C-alpha cells in the first residue's frame, strides 16, 4: 500500500505497540483500581475496546506484507481503516464520559453511587451508539462512493476526488469530536475549581498542603491531557479540509499517524490522570477488596436462604 516499505514496517510496529499498551493499561487498571467504580469501569472498557480494535489494523498490516493485493477491495480497505480510525474517533467520547461522571460526582455527590451498575451499562450503550454512528458514515461512504476518506482512496489505488465537499467530513465526523473535546476540557476545568473550592471550605484539608496538592493533581492533569488532544485533532482536520497541495499518500499517512495517539492515550490517562501516588492505589485496591468481600457475603446469604426455609 505504501510506496516505502519502511513506512509499512513502522506502522505495523506502532499498531503492535498500541495493542500492547492498551492491554497493559487494561490489566493495570483491573489490578490497581476498583473497576466497579464508574470512572475506572469506563477507563478499563476504553483500553479493552481500543486494544481489540488495534488488533484489526495490526492483522491488516501483516496481511499486506504477505500479499499486497489481498485487501485491495473496498471491504479489505475498510477492514484496515477501521482498526485505527474507530479508536481515534471514539477517544474524545470516552474521555468525555469519564469527565462527565466526575462532574456529576462532584456537583451531586449523593445523587448516584460511584459504583452504579446503571451508569456502567449506560456508558457502554452510549459508546456502542457512537461506534454505530461512525460505522454508518463509513458504510454510506463506501456504498454511495462518496470518496471522502483519503486512506481508503489511497488503499484502492485511486486518485483523490477533486470536488468532494468538506462539509461531509467536518459536520458529520469532525464536529461531534470537536464538541466532545470542548465539553471535556470545560468540565475538567470546572472540576478542578470545584475541588479547590471544596478544599478551601474544609478546615481539615487546609492543614495538609501535601494532601491538597495530591487532590488537585487529578483534574489538573486530566485538563492538560485532554487539551493536548486538540493538537492532533486540529492537524488532521486541516489536512482533510484544506489539503495544502499534499499528495494523497502523504495525507493518508499523516492521518494514519493517529495510531501514535491510540497507543499513548490510555496509558497516559491511567498513569497520570488517575494514579497520583501509591496512596490512591492502596485506597482503590482496598475498596475493590471490600466490594469482593461484600459480594461473597451476599452470595452466601442467597445460598443459605433455602436452608433456612427448610428448617422453618
C-alpha atoms as one frame of an Amber mdcrd trajectory, in Angstrom:
protein
   0.000   0.000   0.000   2.777   2.420   0.896   5.495   3.280  -1.615   8.176
   2.920   1.066   8.380  -0.456   2.788   9.835   1.127   5.926   6.588   3.043
   6.387   4.716  -0.252   6.441   7.161  -1.675   8.979   6.816   1.426  11.159
   3.004   1.421  11.091   2.919  -2.304  11.843   5.211  -1.717  14.808   3.107
   1.176  16.074  -0.114  -0.815  15.756   1.549  -3.659  17.687   2.630  -1.135
  20.310  -0.967   0.157  20.538  -2.160  -3.386  21.251   0.449  -3.890  23.970
  -0.019  -0.510  25.664  -3.807  -0.703  25.739  -3.991  -4.267  27.032  -1.252
  -3.448  29.529  -3.275  -0.408  30.568  -6.393  -2.596  30.900  -4.524  -5.099
  33.076  -3.061  -2.297  35.184  -6.493  -0.730  35.772  -8.090  -4.085  36.638
  -5.389  -4.929  39.180  -4.980  -1.457  40.658  -8.417   0.104  40.855 -11.955
  -0.920  41.718 -13.390  -1.335  38.214 -16.941  -1.379  39.517 -16.403   2.302
  40.214 -17.864   4.127  37.203 -14.723   6.128  36.413 -12.418   3.128  36.340
 -15.042   0.979  34.628 -15.218   3.414  31.707 -11.430   3.683  31.517 -10.990
  -0.109  31.537 -13.577  -0.519  28.760 -11.821   2.183  26.755  -8.496   0.317
  26.992 -10.075  -3.045  26.178 -12.025  -1.802  23.129  -9.086   0.233  21.811
  -6.689  -2.687  22.194  -9.109  -5.072  20.476  -9.682  -2.738  17.522  -5.923
  -2.176  17.182  -5.582  -5.908  16.520  -7.579  -5.414  13.288  -5.115  -2.848
  11.941  -2.131  -4.972  13.016  -3.560  -8.048  11.277  -4.309  -5.970   8.156
  -0.683  -4.799   8.052   0.568  -8.374   8.345  -1.752  -9.468   5.504  -0.423
  -6.627   3.332   3.121  -7.837   3.935   2.196 -11.324   2.744   0.065 -10.200
  -0.198  -0.390  -6.530  -1.085  -3.421  -7.268  -3.270  -5.314  -9.260  -0.628
  -7.011  -6.187   0.850  -7.380  -4.040  -2.261 -11.181  -4.240  -2.281 -13.474
  -1.753  -0.523 -14.167  -4.277   2.229 -10.463  -5.022   2.633  -9.509  -1.341
   2.810 -12.335  -0.694   5.278 -11.007  -3.573   7.406  -7.574  -1.890   7.515
  -9.117   1.521   8.105 -11.452   0.681  10.992  -8.661  -0.721  13.169  -7.018
   2.667  13.724  -9.791   5.116  12.716 -12.518   3.975  15.107 -10.321   4.090
  18.257  -9.120   7.553  17.221 -12.668   8.787  16.655 -14.033   7.286  19.884
 -11.224   8.550  22.113 -12.715  12.017  22.844 -16.082  10.455  23.686 -14.526
   8.049  26.201 -12.755  10.999  27.810 -15.999  12.998  27.886 -17.823  10.185
  29.712 -15.066   9.986  32.342 -15.044  13.744  32.879 -18.848  13.948  32.894
 -19.058  11.211  35.541 -16.513  13.052  37.679 -18.534  16.265  37.233 -21.748
  14.579  38.448 -19.817  13.071  41.365 -18.564  16.485  42.464 -21.686  18.501
  41.720 -24.226  15.991  43.089 -22.263  13.692  45.438 -25.337  11.884  46.782
 -27.279  11.560  43.538 -25.733   8.378  42.111 -23.479   5.792  43.814 -19.903
   5.695  42.495 -20.307   2.038  41.540 -23.728   2.340  39.901 -24.262  -0.587
  37.513 -26.809   1.531  35.620 -24.117   4.114  34.786 -21.718   1.372  33.694
 -24.356  -0.067  31.332 -25.347   3.395  30.100 -21.722   4.225  29.264 -21.451
   1.011  27.231 -24.690   1.829  25.419 -23.567   5.366  24.580 -20.241   4.189
  23.151 -21.998   1.469  21.152 -24.209   4.168  19.622 -21.137   6.310  18.845
 -19.425   3.365  17.144 -22.599   2.539  15.188 -22.935   6.187  14.076 -19.412
   6.381  12.656 -19.575   2.918  11.105 -22.807   4.016   9.385 -20.987   7.030
   7.919 -18.157   4.803   6.692 -20.622   2.327   5.171 -22.523   5.147   3.443
 -19.245   6.498   2.035 -18.345   3.089   0.600 -21.784   2.202  -0.781 -22.539
   5.612  -2.305 -18.948   6.136  -3.466 -18.674   9.490  -1.680 -14.875   9.001
  -1.584 -14.219  11.206   1.385 -11.637   9.085   3.237  -8.083   9.608   1.916
  -6.817   6.381   3.456  -9.350   4.242   1.590  -8.798   6.136  -1.669  -5.058
   5.516  -1.415  -5.627   1.893  -0.404  -7.768   1.336  -3.506  -5.113   2.969
  -5.689  -7.448   5.731  -6.883  -6.815   9.438  -7.359  -8.231  11.847  -4.802
 -11.671  13.168  -5.647 -11.264  16.834  -6.593 -14.775  18.161  -5.965 -15.532
  16.405  -2.671 -17.394  18.531  -0.153 -15.502  19.350   3.074 -18.867  19.705
   4.816 -19.298  15.908   4.833 -16.175  15.390   6.903 -16.478  18.476   9.074
 -20.119  18.306  10.120 -20.667  14.548  10.242 -17.256  13.437  11.529 -15.233
  16.355  12.882 -17.910  18.470  14.589 -19.102  15.825  17.099 -15.464  15.181
  18.031 -14.795  18.901  18.393 -17.833  19.365  20.653 -16.761  16.373  22.767
 -13.238  17.785  23.170 -14.501  21.270  24.095 -17.013  19.866  26.601 -14.373
  17.589  28.159 -11.841  20.373  28.701 -14.534  22.756  30.021 -15.780  20.143
  32.517 -12.197  19.317  33.561 -11.582  22.986  34.360 -14.858  23.173  36.279
 -13.961  20.014  38.216 -10.604  21.481  39.156 -12.113  24.680  40.510 -14.808
  22.701  42.333 -12.210  20.588  44.133 -10.214  23.692  45.089 -13.380  25.367
  46.384 -14.319  22.318  48.459 -10.841  22.162  49.982 -10.841  25.883  50.747
 -14.052  25.412  52.705 -12.734  22.358  54.566 -10.643  23.189  57.598  -9.169
  19.689  57.765  -7.788  19.806  54.236  -6.366  23.266  54.838  -3.963  21.806
  57.402  -2.262  19.395  54.974  -0.761  21.174  51.972   0.523  17.840  50.636
  -2.984  16.394  50.688  -4.298  19.482  48.929  -1.770  19.183  46.125  -2.478
  15.490  45.778  -6.201  16.057  45.344  -5.661  18.875  42.849  -3.448  16.791
  40.574  -6.119  14.524  39.071  -8.359  17.181  37.438  -5.337  19.345  36.594
  -3.594  16.522  34.761  -6.844  15.462  33.086  -7.257  19.014  31.756  -3.714
  19.042  30.341  -4.071  15.607  28.704  -7.437  16.362  27.118  -6.263  19.804
  25.973  -3.313  18.159  24.209  -5.803  16.100  22.178  -6.638  19.324  20.312
  -3.225  19.238  18.608  -3.689  16.044  16.534  -7.372  16.867  16.030  -6.510
  20.294  14.569  -3.755  18.895  12.343  -5.929  16.096  10.957  -8.875  18.455
  10.399  -6.751  20.972   8.487  -5.239  18.264   6.313  -8.651  16.780   5.496
 -10.374  20.122   4.826  -7.583  22.201   3.261  -5.289  19.615   1.699  -2.420
  22.132   1.296  -1.475  20.565  -2.031  -0.099  17.444  -0.342  -0.089  14.134
  -2.156  -2.845  11.637  -1.397  -0.339   9.167   0.054   1.169  11.761   2.391
  -2.276  12.864   3.621  -3.314   9.257   4.180  -0.061   8.620   6.049  -0.413
  11.749   8.168  -3.921  10.817   9.250  -2.813   7.230   9.898  -0.194   8.580
  12.330  -3.141   8.937  14.723  -2.079   5.414  15.727   0.503   7.175  17.930
  -2.362   8.788  19.846  -4.177   5.443  20.079  -1.052   3.818  21.534  -0.354
   6.545  24.089  -3.726   7.940  25.217  -4.982   5.293  27.643  -1.662   4.540
  29.365  -1.096   8.278  29.844  -4.582   8.778  31.313  -4.275   5.749  33.592
  -0.807   6.675  34.840  -1.025  10.439  35.152  -4.705  11.366  35.483  -5.661
   8.604  37.929  -2.512   7.278  39.581  -1.430  10.301  41.616   0.536   8.279
  44.144   0.665   4.936  45.903  -1.950   6.029  48.413  -4.650   6.216  45.721
  -3.670   2.728  44.572  -3.976   1.387  48.119  -7.347   3.049  48.610  -8.634
   1.666  45.290  -7.377  -1.863  45.947  -8.896  -1.786  49.430 -12.242  -0.661
  48.007 -12.114  -3.480  45.472 -11.283  -5.983  48.206 -14.138  -4.767  50.380
 -16.543  -4.946  47.413 -15.474  -8.548  46.710 -15.970  -9.490  50.382 -19.418
  -7.890  50.366 -20.377  -9.774  47.202 -19.200 -13.060  48.694 -21.301 -12.445
  51.805 -24.359 -11.634  49.695 -23.895 -14.830  47.628 -23.536 -16.837  50.831
 -26.737 -15.333  52.201 -28.555 -16.202  48.977 -27.342 -19.809  49.209 -28.358
 -20.064  52.882 -31.914 -18.820  52.327 -33.336 -22.156  51.052 -31.782 -23.966
  54.038 -33.366 -21.517  56.464 -36.765 -22.020  54.830 -36.425 -25.795  55.133
 -35.549 -25.530  58.824 -38.638 -23.420  59.404
